[in-house]
Short mmCIF file of C-alpha atoms and ligand atoms in Angstrom, two decimals:
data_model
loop_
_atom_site.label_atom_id
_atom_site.label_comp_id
_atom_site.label_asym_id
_atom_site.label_seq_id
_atom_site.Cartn_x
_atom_site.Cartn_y
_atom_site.Cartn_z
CA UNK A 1 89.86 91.33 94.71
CA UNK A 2 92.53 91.67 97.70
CA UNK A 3 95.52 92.68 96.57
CA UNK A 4 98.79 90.53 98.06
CA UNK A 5 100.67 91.95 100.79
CA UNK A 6 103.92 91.22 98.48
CA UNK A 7 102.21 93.48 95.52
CA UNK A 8 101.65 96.01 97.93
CA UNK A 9 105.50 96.01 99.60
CA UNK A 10 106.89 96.28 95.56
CA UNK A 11 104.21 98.82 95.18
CA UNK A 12 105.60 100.88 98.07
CA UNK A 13 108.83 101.03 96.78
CA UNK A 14 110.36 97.49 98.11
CA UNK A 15 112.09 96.55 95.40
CA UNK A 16 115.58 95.02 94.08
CA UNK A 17 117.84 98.25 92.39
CA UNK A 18 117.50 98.49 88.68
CA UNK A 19 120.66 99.25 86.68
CA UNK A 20 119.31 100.50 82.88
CA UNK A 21 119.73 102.92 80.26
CA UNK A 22 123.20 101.19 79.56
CA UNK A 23 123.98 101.21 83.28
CA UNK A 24 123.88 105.18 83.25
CA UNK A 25 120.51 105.33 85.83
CA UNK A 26 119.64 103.15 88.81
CA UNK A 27 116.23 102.53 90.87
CA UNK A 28 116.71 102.44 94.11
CA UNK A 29 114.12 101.48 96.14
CA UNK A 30 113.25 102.95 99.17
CA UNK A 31 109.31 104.02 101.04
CA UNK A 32 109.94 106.13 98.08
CA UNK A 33 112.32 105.57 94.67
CA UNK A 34 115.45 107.19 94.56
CA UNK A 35 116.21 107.98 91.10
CA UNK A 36 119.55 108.29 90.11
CA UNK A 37 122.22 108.95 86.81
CA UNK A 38 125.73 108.44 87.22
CA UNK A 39 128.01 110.43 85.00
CA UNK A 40 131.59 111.06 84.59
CA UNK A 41 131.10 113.79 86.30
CA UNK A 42 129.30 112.50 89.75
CA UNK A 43 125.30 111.71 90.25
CA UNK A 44 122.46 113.01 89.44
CA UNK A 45 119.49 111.88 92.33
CA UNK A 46 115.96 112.17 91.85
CA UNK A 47 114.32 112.38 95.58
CA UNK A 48 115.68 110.21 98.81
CA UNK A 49 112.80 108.72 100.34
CA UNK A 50 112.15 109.27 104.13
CA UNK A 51 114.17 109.85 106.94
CA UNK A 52 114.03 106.06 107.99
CA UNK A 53 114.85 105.01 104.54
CA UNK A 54 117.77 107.42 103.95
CA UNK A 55 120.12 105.18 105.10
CA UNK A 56 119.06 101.90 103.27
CA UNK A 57 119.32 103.85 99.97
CA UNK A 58 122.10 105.23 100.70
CA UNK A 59 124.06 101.78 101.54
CA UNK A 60 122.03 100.14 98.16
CA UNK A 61 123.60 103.24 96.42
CA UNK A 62 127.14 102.63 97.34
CA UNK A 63 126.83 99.03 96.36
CA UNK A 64 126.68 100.63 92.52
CA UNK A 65 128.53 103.57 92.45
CA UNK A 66 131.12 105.40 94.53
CA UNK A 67 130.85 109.11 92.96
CA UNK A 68 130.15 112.22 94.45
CA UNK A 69 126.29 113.54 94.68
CA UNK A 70 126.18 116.60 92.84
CA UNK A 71 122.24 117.37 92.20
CA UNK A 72 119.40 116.13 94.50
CA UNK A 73 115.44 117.17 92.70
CA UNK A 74 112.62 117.32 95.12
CA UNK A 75 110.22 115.49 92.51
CA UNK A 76 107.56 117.09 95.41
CA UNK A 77 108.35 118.26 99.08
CA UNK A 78 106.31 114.58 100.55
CA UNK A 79 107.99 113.35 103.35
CA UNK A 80 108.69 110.23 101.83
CA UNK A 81 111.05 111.49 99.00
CA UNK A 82 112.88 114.57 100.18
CA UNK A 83 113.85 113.48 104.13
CA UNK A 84 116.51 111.04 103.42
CA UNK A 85 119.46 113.16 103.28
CA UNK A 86 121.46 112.85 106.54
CA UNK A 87 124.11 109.80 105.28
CA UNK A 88 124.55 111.86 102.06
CA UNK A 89 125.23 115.09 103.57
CA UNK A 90 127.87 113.08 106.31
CA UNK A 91 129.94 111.64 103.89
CA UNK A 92 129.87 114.57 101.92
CA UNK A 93 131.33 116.17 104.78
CA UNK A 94 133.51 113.59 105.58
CA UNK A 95 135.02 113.55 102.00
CA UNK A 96 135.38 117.67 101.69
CA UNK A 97 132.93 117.18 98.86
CA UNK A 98 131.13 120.12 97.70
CA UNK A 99 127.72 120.47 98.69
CA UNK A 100 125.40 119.67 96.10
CA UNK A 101 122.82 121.78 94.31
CA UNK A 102 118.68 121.34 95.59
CA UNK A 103 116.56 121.33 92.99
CA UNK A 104 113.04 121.90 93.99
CA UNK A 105 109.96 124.05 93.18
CA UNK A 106 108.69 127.34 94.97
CA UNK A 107 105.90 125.47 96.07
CA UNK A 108 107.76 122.74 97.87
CA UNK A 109 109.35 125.24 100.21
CA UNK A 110 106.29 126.42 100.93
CA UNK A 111 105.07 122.79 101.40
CA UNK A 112 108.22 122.83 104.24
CA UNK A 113 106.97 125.75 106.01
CA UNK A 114 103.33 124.18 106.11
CA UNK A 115 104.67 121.10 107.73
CA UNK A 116 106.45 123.38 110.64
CA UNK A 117 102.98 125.29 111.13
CA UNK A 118 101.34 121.93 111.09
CA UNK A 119 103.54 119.57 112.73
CA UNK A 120 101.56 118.12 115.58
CA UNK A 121 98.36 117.39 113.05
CA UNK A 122 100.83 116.18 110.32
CA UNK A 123 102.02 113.32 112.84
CA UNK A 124 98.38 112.77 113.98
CA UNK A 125 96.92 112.94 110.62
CA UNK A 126 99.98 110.00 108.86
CA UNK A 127 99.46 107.99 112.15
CA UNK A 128 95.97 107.30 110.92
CA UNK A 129 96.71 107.46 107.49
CA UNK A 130 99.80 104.67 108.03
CA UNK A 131 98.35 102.99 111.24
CA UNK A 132 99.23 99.83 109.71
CA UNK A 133 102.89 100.28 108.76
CA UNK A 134 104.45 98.53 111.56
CA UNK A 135 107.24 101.53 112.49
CA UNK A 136 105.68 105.00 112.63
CA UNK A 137 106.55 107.41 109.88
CA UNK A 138 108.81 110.24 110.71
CA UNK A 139 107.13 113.65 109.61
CA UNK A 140 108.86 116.03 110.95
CA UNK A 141 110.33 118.84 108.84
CA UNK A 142 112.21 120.87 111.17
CA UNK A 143 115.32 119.67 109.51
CA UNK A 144 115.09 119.85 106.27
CA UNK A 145 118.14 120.05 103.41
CA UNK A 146 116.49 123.54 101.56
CA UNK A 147 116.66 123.63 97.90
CA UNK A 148 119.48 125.90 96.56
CA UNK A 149 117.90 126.21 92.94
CA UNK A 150 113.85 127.01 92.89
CA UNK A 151 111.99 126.30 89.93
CA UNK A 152 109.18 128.78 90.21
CA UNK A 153 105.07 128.75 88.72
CA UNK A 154 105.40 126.29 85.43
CA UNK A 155 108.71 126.91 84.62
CA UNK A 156 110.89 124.50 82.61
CA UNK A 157 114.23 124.43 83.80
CA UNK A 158 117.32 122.75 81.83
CA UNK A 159 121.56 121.92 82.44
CA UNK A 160 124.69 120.06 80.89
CA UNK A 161 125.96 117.96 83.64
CA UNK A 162 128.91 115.20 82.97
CA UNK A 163 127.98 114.77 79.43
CA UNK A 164 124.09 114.68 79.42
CA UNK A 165 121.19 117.34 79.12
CA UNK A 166 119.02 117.43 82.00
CA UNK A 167 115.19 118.79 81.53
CA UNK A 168 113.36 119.37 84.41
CA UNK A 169 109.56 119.98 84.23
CA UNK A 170 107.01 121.35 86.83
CA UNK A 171 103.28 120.06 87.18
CA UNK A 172 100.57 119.76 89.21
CA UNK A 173 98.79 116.01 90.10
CA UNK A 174 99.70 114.46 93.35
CA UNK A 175 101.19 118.15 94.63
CA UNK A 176 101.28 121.95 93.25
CA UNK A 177 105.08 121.34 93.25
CA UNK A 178 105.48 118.29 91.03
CA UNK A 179 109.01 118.17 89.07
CA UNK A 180 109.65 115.25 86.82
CA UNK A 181 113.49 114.58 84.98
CA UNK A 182 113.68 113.86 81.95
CA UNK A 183 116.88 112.83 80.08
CA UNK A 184 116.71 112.71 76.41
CA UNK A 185 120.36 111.00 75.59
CA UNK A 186 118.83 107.68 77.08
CA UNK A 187 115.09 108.32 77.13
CA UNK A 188 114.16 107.79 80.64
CA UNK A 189 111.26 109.60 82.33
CA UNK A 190 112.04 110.33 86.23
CA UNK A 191 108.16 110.95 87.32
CA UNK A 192 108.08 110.84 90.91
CA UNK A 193 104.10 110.63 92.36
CA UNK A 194 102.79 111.47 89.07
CA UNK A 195 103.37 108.08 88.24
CA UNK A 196 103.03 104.83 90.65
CA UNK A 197 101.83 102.67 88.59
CA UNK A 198 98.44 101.87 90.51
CA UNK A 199 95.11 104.28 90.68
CA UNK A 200 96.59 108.38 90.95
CA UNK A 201 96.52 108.96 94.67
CA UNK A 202 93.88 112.04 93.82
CA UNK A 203 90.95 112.28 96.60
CA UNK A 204 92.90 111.27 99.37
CA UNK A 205 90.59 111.42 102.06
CA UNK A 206 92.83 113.37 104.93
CA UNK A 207 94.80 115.67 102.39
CA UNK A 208 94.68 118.90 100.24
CA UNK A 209 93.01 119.11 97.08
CA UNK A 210 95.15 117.57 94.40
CA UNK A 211 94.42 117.83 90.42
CA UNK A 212 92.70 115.73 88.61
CA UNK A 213 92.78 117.22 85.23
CA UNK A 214 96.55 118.39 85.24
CA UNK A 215 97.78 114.89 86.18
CA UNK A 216 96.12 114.06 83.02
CA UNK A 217 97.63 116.76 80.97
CA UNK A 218 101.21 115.74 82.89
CA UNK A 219 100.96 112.49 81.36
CA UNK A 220 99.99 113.59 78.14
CA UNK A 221 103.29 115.43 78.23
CA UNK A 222 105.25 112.63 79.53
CA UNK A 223 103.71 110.74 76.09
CA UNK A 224 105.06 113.52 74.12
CA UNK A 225 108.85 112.43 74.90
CA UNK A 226 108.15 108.43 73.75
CA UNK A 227 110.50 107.17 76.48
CA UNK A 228 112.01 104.18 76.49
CA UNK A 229 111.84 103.80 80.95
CA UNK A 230 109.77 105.51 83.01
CA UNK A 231 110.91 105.40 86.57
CA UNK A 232 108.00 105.53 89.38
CA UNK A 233 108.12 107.29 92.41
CA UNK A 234 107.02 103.76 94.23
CA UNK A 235 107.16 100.69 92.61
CA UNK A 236 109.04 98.95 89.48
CA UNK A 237 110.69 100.25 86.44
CA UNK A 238 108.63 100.35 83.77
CA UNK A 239 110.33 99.22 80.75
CA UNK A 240 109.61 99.94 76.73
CA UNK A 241 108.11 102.40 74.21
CA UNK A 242 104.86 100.22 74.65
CA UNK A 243 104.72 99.80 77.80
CA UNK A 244 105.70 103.18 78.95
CA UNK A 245 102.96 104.79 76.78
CA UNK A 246 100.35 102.40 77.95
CA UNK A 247 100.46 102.87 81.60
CA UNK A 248 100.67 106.85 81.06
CA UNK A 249 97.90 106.96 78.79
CA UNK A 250 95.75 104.43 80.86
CA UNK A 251 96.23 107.07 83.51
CA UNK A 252 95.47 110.13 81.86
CA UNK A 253 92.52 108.33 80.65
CA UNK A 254 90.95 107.60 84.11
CA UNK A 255 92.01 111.35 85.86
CA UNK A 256 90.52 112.62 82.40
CA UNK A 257 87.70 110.72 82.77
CA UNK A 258 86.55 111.27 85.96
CA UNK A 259 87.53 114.61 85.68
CA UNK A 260 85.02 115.17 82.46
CA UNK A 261 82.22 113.15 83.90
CA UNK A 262 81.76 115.08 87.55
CA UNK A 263 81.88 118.33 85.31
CA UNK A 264 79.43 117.37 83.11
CA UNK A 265 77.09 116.22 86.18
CA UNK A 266 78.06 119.45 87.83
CA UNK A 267 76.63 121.30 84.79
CA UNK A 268 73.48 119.45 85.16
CA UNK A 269 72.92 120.68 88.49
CA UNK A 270 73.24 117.82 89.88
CA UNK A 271 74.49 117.55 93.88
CA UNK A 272 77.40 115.37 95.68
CA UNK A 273 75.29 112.54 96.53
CA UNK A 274 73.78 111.91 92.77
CA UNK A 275 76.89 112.40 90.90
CA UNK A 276 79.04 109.88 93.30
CA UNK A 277 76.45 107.49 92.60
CA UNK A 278 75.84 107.40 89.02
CA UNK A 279 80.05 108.11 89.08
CA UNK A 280 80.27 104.83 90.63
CA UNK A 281 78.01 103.11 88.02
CA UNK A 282 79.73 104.38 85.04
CA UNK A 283 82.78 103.15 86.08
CA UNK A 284 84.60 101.79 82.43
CA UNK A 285 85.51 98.02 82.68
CA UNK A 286 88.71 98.93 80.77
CA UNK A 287 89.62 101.54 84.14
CA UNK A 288 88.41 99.15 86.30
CA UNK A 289 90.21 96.19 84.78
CA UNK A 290 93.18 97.58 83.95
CA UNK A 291 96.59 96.38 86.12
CA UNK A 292 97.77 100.52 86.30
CA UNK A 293 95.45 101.79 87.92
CA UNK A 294 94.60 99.10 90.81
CA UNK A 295 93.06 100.43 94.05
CA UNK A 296 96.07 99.86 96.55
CA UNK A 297 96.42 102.96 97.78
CA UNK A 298 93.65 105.81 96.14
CA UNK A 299 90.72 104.79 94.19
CA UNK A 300 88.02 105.73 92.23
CA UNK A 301 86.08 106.77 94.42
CA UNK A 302 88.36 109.19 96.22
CA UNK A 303 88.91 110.80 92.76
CA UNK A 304 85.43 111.66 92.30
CA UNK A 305 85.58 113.52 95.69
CA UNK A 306 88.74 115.33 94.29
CA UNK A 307 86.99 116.86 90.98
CA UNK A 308 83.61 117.81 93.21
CA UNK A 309 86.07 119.73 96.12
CA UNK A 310 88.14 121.65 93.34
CA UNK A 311 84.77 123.28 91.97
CA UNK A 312 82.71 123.17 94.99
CA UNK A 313 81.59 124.74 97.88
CA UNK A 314 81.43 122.59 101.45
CA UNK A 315 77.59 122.76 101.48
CA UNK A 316 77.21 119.81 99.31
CA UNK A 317 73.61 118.07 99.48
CA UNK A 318 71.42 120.79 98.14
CA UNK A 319 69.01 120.33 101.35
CA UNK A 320 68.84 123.02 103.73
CA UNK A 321 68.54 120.56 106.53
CA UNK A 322 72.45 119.92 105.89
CA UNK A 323 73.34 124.17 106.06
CA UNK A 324 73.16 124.52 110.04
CA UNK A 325 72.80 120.89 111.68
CA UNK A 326 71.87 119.56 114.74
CA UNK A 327 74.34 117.30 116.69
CA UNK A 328 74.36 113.88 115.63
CA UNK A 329 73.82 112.60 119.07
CA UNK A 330 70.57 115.07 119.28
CA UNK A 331 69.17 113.86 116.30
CA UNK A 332 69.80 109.90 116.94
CA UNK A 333 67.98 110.75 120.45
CA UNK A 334 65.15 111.65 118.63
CA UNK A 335 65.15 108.68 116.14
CA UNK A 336 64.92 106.89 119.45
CA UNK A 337 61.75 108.15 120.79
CA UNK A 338 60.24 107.31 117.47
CA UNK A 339 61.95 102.96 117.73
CA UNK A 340 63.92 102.20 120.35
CA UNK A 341 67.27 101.10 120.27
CA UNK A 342 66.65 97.00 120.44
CA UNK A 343 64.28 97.61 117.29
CA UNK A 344 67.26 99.49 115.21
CA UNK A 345 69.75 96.73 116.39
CA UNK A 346 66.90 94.29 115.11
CA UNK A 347 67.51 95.89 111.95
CA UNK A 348 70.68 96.22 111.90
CA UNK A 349 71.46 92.44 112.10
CA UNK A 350 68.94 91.87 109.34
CA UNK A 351 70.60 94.49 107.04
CA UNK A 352 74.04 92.38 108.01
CA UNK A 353 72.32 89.01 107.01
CA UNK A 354 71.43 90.59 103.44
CA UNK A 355 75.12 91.75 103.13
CA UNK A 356 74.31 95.50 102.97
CA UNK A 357 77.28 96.55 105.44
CA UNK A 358 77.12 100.21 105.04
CA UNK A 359 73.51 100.26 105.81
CA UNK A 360 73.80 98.21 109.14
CA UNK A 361 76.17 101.20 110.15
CA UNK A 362 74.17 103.69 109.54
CA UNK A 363 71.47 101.84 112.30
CA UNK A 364 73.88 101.32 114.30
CA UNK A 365 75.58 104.59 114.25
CA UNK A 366 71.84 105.67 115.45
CA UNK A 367 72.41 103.33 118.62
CA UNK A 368 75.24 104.42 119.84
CA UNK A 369 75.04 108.77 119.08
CA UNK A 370 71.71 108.56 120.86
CA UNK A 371 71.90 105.84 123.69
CA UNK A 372 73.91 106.70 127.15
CA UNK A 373 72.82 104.05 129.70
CA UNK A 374 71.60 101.36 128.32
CA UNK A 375 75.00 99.13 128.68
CA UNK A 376 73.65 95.70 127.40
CA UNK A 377 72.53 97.78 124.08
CA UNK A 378 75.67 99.14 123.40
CA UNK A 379 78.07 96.36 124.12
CA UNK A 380 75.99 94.14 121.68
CA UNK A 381 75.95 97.89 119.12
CA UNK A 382 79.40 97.89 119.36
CA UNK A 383 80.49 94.73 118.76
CA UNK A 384 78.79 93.87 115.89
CA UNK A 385 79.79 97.09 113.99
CA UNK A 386 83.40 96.02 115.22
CA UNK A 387 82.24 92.89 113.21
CA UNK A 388 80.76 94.93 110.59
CA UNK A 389 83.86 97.34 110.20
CA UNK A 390 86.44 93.82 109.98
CA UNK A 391 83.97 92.31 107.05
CA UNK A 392 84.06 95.57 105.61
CA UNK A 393 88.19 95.91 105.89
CA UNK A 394 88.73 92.42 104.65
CA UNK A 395 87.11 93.27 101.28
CA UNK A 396 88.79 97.02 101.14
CA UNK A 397 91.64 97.30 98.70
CA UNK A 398 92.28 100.73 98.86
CA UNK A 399 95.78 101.26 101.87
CA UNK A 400 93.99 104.54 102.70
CA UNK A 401 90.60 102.97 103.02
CA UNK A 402 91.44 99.86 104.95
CA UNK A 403 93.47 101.68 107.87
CA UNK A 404 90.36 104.15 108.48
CA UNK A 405 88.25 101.59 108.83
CA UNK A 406 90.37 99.03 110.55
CA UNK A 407 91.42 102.69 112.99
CA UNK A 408 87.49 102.73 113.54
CA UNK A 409 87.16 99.25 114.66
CA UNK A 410 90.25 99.73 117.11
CA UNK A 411 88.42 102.88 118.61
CA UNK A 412 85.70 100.41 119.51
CA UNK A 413 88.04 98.03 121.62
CA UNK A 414 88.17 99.69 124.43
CA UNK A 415 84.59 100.96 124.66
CA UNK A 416 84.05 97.02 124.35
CA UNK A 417 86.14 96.41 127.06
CA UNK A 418 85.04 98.72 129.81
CA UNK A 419 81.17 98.22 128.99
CA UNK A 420 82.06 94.63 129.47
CA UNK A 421 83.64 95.50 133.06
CA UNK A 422 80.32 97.64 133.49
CA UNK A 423 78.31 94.89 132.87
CA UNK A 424 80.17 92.11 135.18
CA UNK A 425 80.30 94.90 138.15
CA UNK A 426 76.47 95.02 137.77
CA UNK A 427 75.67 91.62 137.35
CA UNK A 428 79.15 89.66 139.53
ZN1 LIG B 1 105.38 109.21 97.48
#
């Protein structure tokens, strides 16, 4: 099922504000949600998207409310919730307001500093991971507004501010530096990551480990407060006792799940390959069916990768073969000598014809590690796993999933291209 490119804009955080809780919080939406509560005393935020975004949240939050900004909370140091900050800090200049106080964890500055050793992979790495967000993501975090109060290991941390109590928690799920708000006068949950109201973003193929099992336990704490709204870090409000405990419960059901179920396969003995398998078969109807925990931007399958990497060692197949490999290209060269590459490509195209997609790349793959001259081979090679790769993409749900593959098939182009040059120089 392919999810509609309008589901997927309110799931990123494209959405109208929401005014509740007796007009005392807003939603604002941004890449990322900025939370906010507005008190007699000034506002309260919770995050400020990305640098792009800062500025369209921070128009959409003058069109409610005119106060000062006294607290900003990191809900995590992601670059889509804590880069926004440049309008807020002008005008807070421009008005001689005082600064306001950062809230953030210990771990989120260290998240900062990670970015500045990293930054040339971090842009390489969200190019990929975004390629089809039609303006490139700003990830720099050389400028950064520093938190001025750090929450530090699993502290709790609480204030009185214009009338209201303010509870601040710190998790692990999405991030070792997760904070959520909670504000027990009107009941509303402030959850960033830990809650976007589609499958946990756990597994994610091109980042750190993240944590199955405490998301799970983060939600079951979340349940603990019976909220009345729980605000998303993307995506809608979610509105209602019901409601509220439903989607968080859903989700601590699946990370718990999956979480239990690689565990118990890991204490069998068993190896990467079996348990993602049988993982895959045991899949619950009520997970799979279940409208919280859609596949737009993690799935599944990504989480089952996350519980084997938190206990597990790299060497993951149990055969030897896989401790000290050959090259790929040095081993399809051999497959060669034993069928040539016409007879995998033969194959291949039957594999296609039978639907098995992922199969018919694997041939293929064979083709073009091993093959160097044969120019007729490849072109045909690598245009029908270009095919291959599109049929693939077109069924993908998963954001994450879709742009590697769809990057993959955009590598091919201009291989295509100059082997078709090759070929009309050779044959004008
Ligand atoms: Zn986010």
């Amino acid at each position: 099922m392919k999810i509609s490119p309008e589901r997927m804009r309110r799931a990123f955080g494209f959405i109208p504000t929401a005014s509740f809780a007796d007009g005392v919080c807003h939603l604002i939406g941004g890449f990322g949600n900025c939370g906010v509560v507005e008190t007699d005393e000034g506002l309260v935020i919770f995050d400020i998207t990305n640098k792009a975004l800062g500025p369209k949240i921070f128009r959409d939050l003058r069109e409610v409310t005119d106060k000062p900004v006294r607290y900003i909370i990191y809900s995590h140091g992601h670059f889509d919730h804590c880069f926004g900050f440049a309008p807020f800090i002008k005008e807070i200049k421009e008005k001689g307001w005082d600064m306001p106080e950062v809230i953030a964890h210990e771990n989120c500055v260290k998240r900062f500093e990670k970015y500045r050793m990293l930054d040339k992979y971090h842009i390489w790495l969200n190019q990929q991971q975004f390629a089809s967000l039609k303006s490139p993501l700003e990830v720099s975090a050389h400028e950064t507004l520093d938190p001025t109060i750090i929450i530090r290991g699993n502290e709790e941390y609480t204030f009185k501010f214009g009338g209201f109590a303010f509870e601040i928690y710190s998790e692990w799920g999405e991030t070792d530096d997760a904070l959520w708000l909670w504000l027990p006068e009107k009941k509303v949950i402030f959850a960033g990551d830990l809650m976007v109201s589609h499958f946990p973003n756990v597994g994610n193929p091109y980042k750190v480990q993240r944590y199955p099992k405490h998301w799970a336990l983060a939600m079951e704490r979340m349940m603990e407060k019976n909220a009345e709204y729980l605000a998303p870090g993307h995506g809608e409000l979610i509105e209602g006792k019901e409601k509220v405990k439903e989607v968080l419960s859903i989700t601590a059901e699946a990370m718990n799940f999956v979480h239990d179920e690689v565990v118990k396969r890991l204490n069998e003995g068993k190896w990467f390959e079996q348990i993602f398998h049988e993982m895959v078969e045991i899949f619950p109807d009520k997970l799979r069916n279940s409208p919280y925990l859609l596949p737009m931007y993690g799935c599944y399958e990504f989480a089952i990768h996350a519980v084997y990497r938190l206990y597990h060692g790299w060497y993951d197949t149990g055969n030897p073969t896989d401790l000290f490999p050959a090259k790929s290209a040095d081993i399809a060269k051999e497959f060669l000598k034993v069928a040539d590459g016409a007879q995998f490509l033969e194959q291949a195209k039957k594999t296609v014809e039978q639907g098995k997609l992922q199969l018919a790349l694997h041939l293929l793959d064979v083709i073009l590690n091993g093959t160097e001259s044969e120019n007729a081979l490849l072109l045909e090679t690598l245009k029908l796993k270009s095919k291959v790769l599109k049929q693939k993409a077109d069924i993908e749900t998963s954001f994450i999933a879709t742009n590697i593959i769809n990057n993959g098939a955009l590598a091919l182009k201009p291989k295509i291209k100059d082997l078709k040059n090759k070929l009309k120089s050779q044959n004008p």
